[in-house]
Coordinates of C-alpha atoms in Angstrom, one line a residue:
M1 CA 190.3 179.2 20.8
A2 CA 188.6 178.6 24.2
A3 CA 188.1 175.1 25.5
I4 CA 184.5 173.7 25.6
L5 CA 183.9 172.3 29.0
P6 CA 181.2 170.1 30.6
P7 CA 178.2 170.2 30.8
S8 CA 178.1 171.7 27.2
M9 CA 176.0 170.1 24.6
L10 CA 178.0 168.2 21.8
G11 CA 176.4 167.1 18.6
I12 CA 177.2 164.2 16.3
L13 CA 176.0 163.4 12.8
G14 CA 175.2 159.7 12.8
G15 CA 173.9 157.4 15.5
G16 CA 175.6 154.0 14.7
Q17 CA 178.1 152.2 16.9
L18 CA 180.8 154.9 16.5
G19 CA 178.3 157.5 17.5
R20 CA 177.2 155.3 20.4
M21 CA 180.7 155.0 21.7
F22 CA 181.3 158.7 21.3
A23 CA 178.1 159.4 23.3
V24 CA 179.3 157.1 26.2
A25 CA 182.7 158.9 26.2
A26 CA 181.2 162.3 26.2
K27 CA 178.6 161.5 28.9
T28 CA 181.3 160.0 31.1
M29 CA 183.3 163.2 30.7
G30 CA 180.2 165.2 31.8
Y31 CA 179.0 166.5 28.4
R32 CA 175.5 166.3 27.1
V33 CA 174.9 164.8 23.6
T34 CA 172.6 165.4 20.7
V35 CA 172.5 162.8 18.0
L36 CA 171.2 163.4 14.5
D37 CA 170.2 160.2 12.8
P38 CA 167.1 159.2 10.7
D39 CA 166.9 155.7 12.4
A40 CA 164.4 155.7 15.3
N41 CA 166.4 152.7 16.8
A42 CA 169.9 154.3 16.2
P43 CA 172.3 152.7 18.7
A44 CA 173.7 156.1 19.8
A45 CA 170.2 157.3 20.7
Q46 CA 170.2 155.0 23.7
F47 CA 172.9 157.1 25.3
A48 CA 172.0 160.6 23.9
D49 CA 170.2 163.4 25.8
V50 CA 168.5 164.4 22.5
H51 CA 167.8 162.3 19.4
L52 CA 166.9 164.4 16.3
C53 CA 165.3 161.7 14.3
A54 CA 165.6 163.3 10.8
P55 CA 167.6 163.0 7.6
F56 CA 171.2 164.3 7.7
N57 CA 170.4 167.1 5.3
D58 CA 167.2 168.1 7.1
A59 CA 167.4 171.9 7.4
A60 CA 165.4 172.2 10.6
A61 CA 167.4 169.5 12.4
L62 CA 170.7 171.1 11.3
K63 CA 169.5 174.4 12.5
T64 CA 168.7 172.8 15.9
L65 CA 172.2 171.3 16.1
A66 CA 173.8 174.6 15.3
Q67 CA 171.7 176.5 17.9
T68 CA 172.0 174.0 20.7
C69 CA 175.4 172.4 20.4
A70 CA 178.8 174.0 21.4
A71 CA 180.5 171.8 18.9
V72 CA 179.5 169.2 16.2
T73 CA 181.4 166.1 14.8
T74 CA 180.5 163.2 12.6
E75 CA 180.7 159.4 13.0
F76 CA 181.0 158.6 9.3
E77 CA 182.4 160.2 6.1
N78 CA 179.4 159.7 3.8
V79 CA 177.6 162.6 5.5
N80 CA 176.8 165.8 3.5
A81 CA 180.0 167.8 3.5
D82 CA 178.0 170.9 2.6
A83 CA 175.9 170.5 5.7
M84 CA 179.0 170.4 7.8
R85 CA 180.3 173.6 6.1
E86 CA 176.9 175.3 6.7
L87 CA 177.0 174.2 10.4
A88 CA 180.6 175.7 10.7
R89 CA 179.2 179.2 9.9
T90 CA 177.7 179.3 13.4
T91 CA 179.2 176.5 15.5
R92 CA 182.5 174.7 16.0
V93 CA 182.7 171.7 13.6
S94 CA 185.5 169.1 13.4
P95 CA 186.7 167.6 11.2
S96 CA 186.0 170.4 8.8
G97 CA 183.5 169.8 5.9
D98 CA 186.5 170.2 3.5
C99 CA 188.4 167.3 5.2
V100 CA 185.3 165.1 5.1
A101 CA 184.8 165.9 1.4
I102 CA 188.4 164.8 0.7
A103 CA 187.8 161.4 2.5
Q104 CA 184.5 160.9 0.5
D105 CA 186.2 160.8 -2.9
R106 CA 189.0 158.3 -3.5
I107 CA 190.3 160.3 -6.4
V108 CA 190.6 163.5 -4.3
E109 CA 191.9 161.5 -1.3
K110 CA 194.7 159.8 -3.2
S111 CA 195.8 163.1 -4.8
W112 CA 195.9 164.7 -1.3
I113 CA 197.9 161.8 0.1
N114 CA 200.4 162.1 -2.7
K115 CA 200.5 165.9 -2.3
A116 CA 201.4 165.3 1.3
G117 CA 204.5 163.5 0.0
L118 CA 203.1 160.0 1.0
P119 CA 203.0 157.0 -1.4
T120 CA 199.9 155.2 -2.6
A121 CA 199.5 152.2 -4.8
P122 CA 199.8 153.2 -8.5
Y123 CA 196.3 154.2 -9.6
L124 CA 194.3 155.6 -12.5
A125 CA 191.5 158.0 -11.9
I126 CA 188.5 157.3 -14.2
E127 CA 186.0 160.0 -14.5
S128 CA 184.7 159.2 -18.0
V129 CA 184.7 156.3 -20.4
E130 CA 187.6 157.9 -22.3
D131 CA 189.8 157.7 -19.2
I132 CA 189.7 153.8 -19.3
Q133 CA 190.7 153.6 -23.0
V134 CA 194.3 154.2 -22.1
E135 CA 197.1 151.5 -21.6
L136 CA 196.0 149.8 -18.3
S137 CA 198.9 147.4 -17.8
P138 CA 200.7 149.6 -15.2
Y139 CA 197.5 149.1 -13.0
L140 CA 196.9 145.4 -13.5
P141 CA 196.1 143.1 -11.9
G142 CA 194.1 145.7 -10.0
I143 CA 191.0 146.6 -8.0
L144 CA 188.4 148.9 -9.6
K145 CA 186.8 150.9 -6.8
T146 CA 184.0 153.4 -7.0
A147 CA 185.3 156.9 -6.2
R148 CA 182.5 157.6 -3.7
L149 CA 180.4 155.8 -1.1
G150 CA 182.6 152.6 -0.8
Y151 CA 183.6 151.2 2.6
D152 CA 184.0 147.7 4.1
G153 CA 184.8 146.3 0.7
K154 CA 181.6 147.7 -1.0
G155 CA 181.9 149.0 -4.6
Q156 CA 185.1 147.1 -5.4
V157 CA 185.8 144.6 -8.2
R158 CA 189.0 142.7 -8.8
V159 CA 190.2 142.8 -12.4
S160 CA 193.2 141.1 -14.1
T161 CA 192.8 142.3 -17.8
A162 CA 191.9 145.5 -19.5
E163 CA 188.8 143.8 -20.9
E164 CA 187.7 142.9 -17.4
A165 CA 188.4 146.4 -16.1
R166 CA 186.4 148.0 -18.9
A167 CA 183.5 145.6 -18.4
A168 CA 183.5 146.1 -14.6
Y169 CA 183.5 149.9 -15.2
A170 CA 180.5 149.6 -17.5
N171 CA 178.8 147.4 -14.8
L172 CA 179.3 150.1 -12.2
G173 CA 177.2 152.4 -14.3
G174 CA 180.0 154.6 -15.6
Q175 CA 180.4 156.4 -12.2
A176 CA 183.7 157.8 -11.3
C177 CA 186.2 155.1 -10.2
V178 CA 189.8 154.4 -9.3
L179 CA 191.7 151.5 -10.9
E180 CA 194.3 150.6 -8.3
K181 CA 197.2 148.2 -8.9
M182 CA 197.1 145.2 -6.5
L183 CA 200.4 145.0 -4.6
E184 CA 202.1 142.1 -3.0
L185 CA 201.2 142.7 0.7
K186 CA 203.0 141.3 3.8
L187 CA 200.2 142.7 5.9
E188 CA 197.9 145.6 6.7
V189 CA 198.3 148.1 9.6
S190 CA 196.6 151.3 10.8
A191 CA 197.6 154.3 12.8
I192 CA 195.1 156.6 14.4
V193 CA 196.1 160.2 15.1
T194 CA 194.3 162.9 17.1
R195 CA 195.1 166.5 16.1
V196 CA 194.0 169.7 17.7
S197 CA 196.7 171.9 16.3
S198 CA 200.3 171.5 15.0
A199 CA 201.5 171.6 18.6
Q200 CA 198.8 169.3 19.9
M201 CA 199.0 165.8 18.4
A202 CA 198.9 162.3 19.8
V203 CA 199.0 159.0 17.9
F204 CA 197.9 155.6 19.1
P205 CA 200.0 152.4 18.9
V206 CA 199.9 150.8 15.4
A207 CA 197.4 148.0 14.9
E208 CA 197.9 145.0 12.6
N209 CA 194.7 144.2 10.8
S210 CA 193.2 141.2 9.1
H211 CA 190.1 141.3 7.0
E212 CA 187.5 138.8 5.9
N213 CA 185.3 139.6 2.8
G214 CA 186.5 143.2 2.9
I215 CA 185.4 143.7 6.6
L216 CA 187.9 144.0 9.5
D217 CA 188.0 140.7 11.4
V218 CA 190.9 141.1 13.9
S219 CA 193.2 143.9 15.1
I220 CA 196.5 142.9 16.9
V221 CA 198.3 145.5 19.0
P222 CA 201.2 146.1 19.1
A223 CA 201.4 145.2 15.4
R224 CA 204.0 142.5 14.8
I225 CA 206.3 144.6 12.7
A226 CA 209.7 146.3 13.4
P227 CA 209.4 149.2 15.8
A228 CA 211.0 151.5 13.2
L229 CA 208.3 150.6 10.7
A230 CA 205.5 151.2 13.3
A231 CA 207.1 154.6 14.1
S232 CA 207.2 155.4 10.4
A233 CA 203.4 154.6 10.1
Q234 CA 202.7 156.9 13.1
Q235 CA 204.9 159.7 11.6
M236 CA 203.1 159.4 8.2
A237 CA 199.7 159.6 9.9
Q238 CA 200.8 162.8 11.7
S239 CA 202.2 164.2 8.4
L240 CA 198.8 163.7 6.7
A241 CA 196.8 165.2 9.6
E242 CA 199.2 168.2 9.4
A243 CA 198.9 168.6 5.6
L244 CA 195.1 168.5 5.9
D245 CA 195.1 171.0 8.9
Y246 CA 192.9 168.4 10.4
V247 CA 191.1 168.7 13.7
G248 CA 189.8 165.5 15.2
V249 CA 190.6 161.7 15.1
L250 CA 192.0 160.5 11.7
A251 CA 192.5 156.9 10.9
V252 CA 195.1 156.0 8.3
E253 CA 195.3 152.5 6.8
F254 CA 198.5 151.2 5.3
F255 CA 199.8 148.3 3.2
V256 CA 203.1 146.8 4.4
L257 CA 204.8 145.6 1.2
A258 CA 207.2 142.6 0.8
D259 CA 210.2 144.9 1.1
D260 CA 208.8 146.4 4.4
S261 CA 207.9 149.7 2.8
L262 CA 204.6 151.4 3.6
V263 CA 201.9 152.6 1.2
V264 CA 198.8 154.5 2.3
N265 CA 195.6 152.6 1.4
E266 CA 192.9 155.0 2.6
I267 CA 191.9 157.4 5.4
A268 CA 188.8 157.7 7.6
P269 CA 188.0 161.1 9.1
R270 CA 186.7 159.7 12.4
P271 CA 187.4 157.0 15.0
H272 CA 188.0 153.6 13.3
N273 CA 187.0 150.0 13.8
S274 CA 190.7 149.1 14.2
G275 CA 190.9 151.5 17.1
H276 CA 188.3 149.8 19.3
Y277 CA 191.2 148.1 21.2
T278 CA 191.8 151.5 22.8
L279 CA 188.6 151.2 24.8
T280 CA 190.3 148.7 27.1
A281 CA 194.1 148.9 26.4
C282 CA 195.0 152.5 26.3
L283 CA 195.3 155.3 28.8
T284 CA 192.8 157.4 26.6
D285 CA 190.5 155.8 24.1
Q286 CA 189.8 157.0 20.6
F287 CA 186.3 158.3 21.4
Q288 CA 187.6 160.3 24.4
Q289 CA 190.1 161.8 21.9
Q290 CA 187.3 162.7 19.6
V291 CA 185.6 164.6 22.4
R292 CA 188.8 166.2 23.5
A293 CA 189.7 167.4 19.9
M294 CA 186.3 168.9 19.2
C295 CA 186.3 170.7 22.5
G296 CA 189.8 172.1 21.9
L297 CA 191.4 170.1 24.8
L298 CA 194.9 168.7 24.7
P299 CA 194.8 165.1 23.4
G300 CA 195.1 162.5 26.1
R301 CA 198.1 160.2 26.4
T302 CA 197.9 157.1 24.3
D303 CA 200.2 154.7 26.3
L304 CA 199.4 151.0 25.6
L305 CA 198.6 149.4 29.0
S306 CA 198.8 145.8 27.7
P307 CA 199.1 143.8 24.4
V308 CA 195.5 143.4 23.1
V309 CA 193.5 141.7 20.3
M310 CA 190.2 143.1 19.1
V311 CA 187.7 140.7 17.3
N312 CA 184.8 142.0 15.4
L313 CA 181.4 140.3 15.9
L314 CA 179.3 140.3 12.8
G315 CA 175.7 139.2 12.5
D316 CA 176.9 135.9 11.1
V317 CA 177.7 134.8 14.8
W318 CA 174.1 135.1 15.8
K319 CA 171.9 131.9 15.5
E320 CA 169.6 131.6 12.4
D321 CA 166.5 132.0 14.5
G322 CA 167.9 135.3 15.9
R323 CA 169.1 133.8 19.2
E324 CA 172.1 135.4 20.8
P325 CA 175.6 133.8 20.6
N326 CA 176.9 131.8 23.5
W327 CA 178.1 134.7 25.6
D328 CA 178.9 132.8 28.8
V329 CA 182.4 131.7 27.8
L330 CA 183.3 135.3 26.9
A331 CA 181.7 136.6 30.1
E332 CA 183.8 134.1 32.2
A333 CA 187.1 135.2 30.7
P334 CA 188.5 137.8 33.2
N335 CA 190.8 139.4 30.6
A336 CA 188.2 139.8 27.9
Q337 CA 185.7 142.6 27.4
L338 CA 182.6 142.4 25.4
H339 CA 181.1 145.5 23.7
L340 CA 177.7 145.1 22.0
Y341 CA 176.2 147.9 19.9
G342 CA 172.5 147.6 20.8
K343 CA 171.4 146.8 17.2
K344 CA 167.9 145.3 17.0
Q345 CA 168.5 142.9 14.1
A346 CA 171.5 140.7 13.3
R347 CA 172.3 140.3 9.6
P348 CA 175.3 138.6 7.9
G349 CA 178.1 141.1 7.5
R350 CA 176.5 143.6 9.9
K351 CA 178.8 144.9 12.7
M352 CA 177.0 143.9 16.0
G353 CA 179.8 144.3 18.5
H354 CA 183.4 143.4 19.3
F355 CA 185.4 142.0 22.1
N356 CA 188.9 142.8 23.3
V357 CA 191.4 140.3 24.9
M358 CA 194.4 141.5 26.9
A359 CA 197.4 139.3 27.6
A360 CA 201.1 139.3 28.3
T361 CA 201.9 139.2 24.6
A362 CA 200.0 139.9 21.4
D363 CA 200.4 136.3 20.3
E364 CA 198.9 135.0 23.5
A365 CA 196.0 137.4 23.2
L366 CA 195.4 136.3 19.6
E367 CA 195.4 132.6 20.5
Q368 CA 192.9 133.2 23.3
A369 CA 190.7 135.5 21.2
E370 CA 190.5 133.0 18.4
A371 CA 189.6 130.2 20.8
L372 CA 186.9 132.5 22.4
K373 CA 185.4 133.4 19.0
D374 CA 185.1 129.7 18.1
T375 CA 183.0 129.0 21.2
L376 CA 180.4 131.6 20.3

């Protein structure tokens, strides 16, 4: 397949912060960018050549994308997979609508992960009220998760008894769910792989992630785990990309268990919050990789240039009257980089930006990053 070169037009479904950072990467590399997003103030639109302000399933907007873009990608998985399949009839689309559809549904996703020979937590697929009338003890205590449209901790309920699980299922309106056994975790890590073909794959250094209220808080790179375990996570991410015949950037989140074994938690068919450290600390960042993959270019090298810590900035950091946080301390730190997403309104739990701190060791970077966050 011929490579797509600048100044070709690239399209992206979704104009949030991931779309914004994609647009910056694409524009820097000499491409033009069309963003499809119904929000007039979409963060990515500030950097796009064209903003199609329309719903993601708008036939006219999708037709414009297909006719004007050499290739199209997405910034989030809850986009219409059928729309992506339709686009693929006339233009290059990555990842495929089929891969996005797998990532949209936890039941399908987990069965694919297992089919690829990789372990998940024990789980029960619940697609009807009959499915939850079975013996539930193998999955308890557990987390009941909606099969579709759940991210950043949304659509999840912790349950410790069969009665709680059945009540939670009823409260979720009887929609398809997964009851997943809670495992004793040592920590959580992620590996982000870029795949163009079987012969063209690159994987980023593994990030160690900590969450707060279901939302990523801090990523530490390199992850503070044994090198062999990190290599294993990278290998598993590549195996999964291969099994899916995936084209693009794929994030794979893992649980590290008490015995140092790895279990796949979930996948995201796009650049990932835990990969934002690559913007300052890697030879190629995850958004450049997204551009390269969709254009059929060899993935860039992923060498880590320095230990780094990424800290998410949620709307909670903003003042109650809407005033900005105290940026001067962060601006004065010569080894820290602030990235703000251009969102008009700060709300608790809303991702507004992040900052990266580079230092001689991951522990030093973490100590400084935490101190900086406390000053905001």
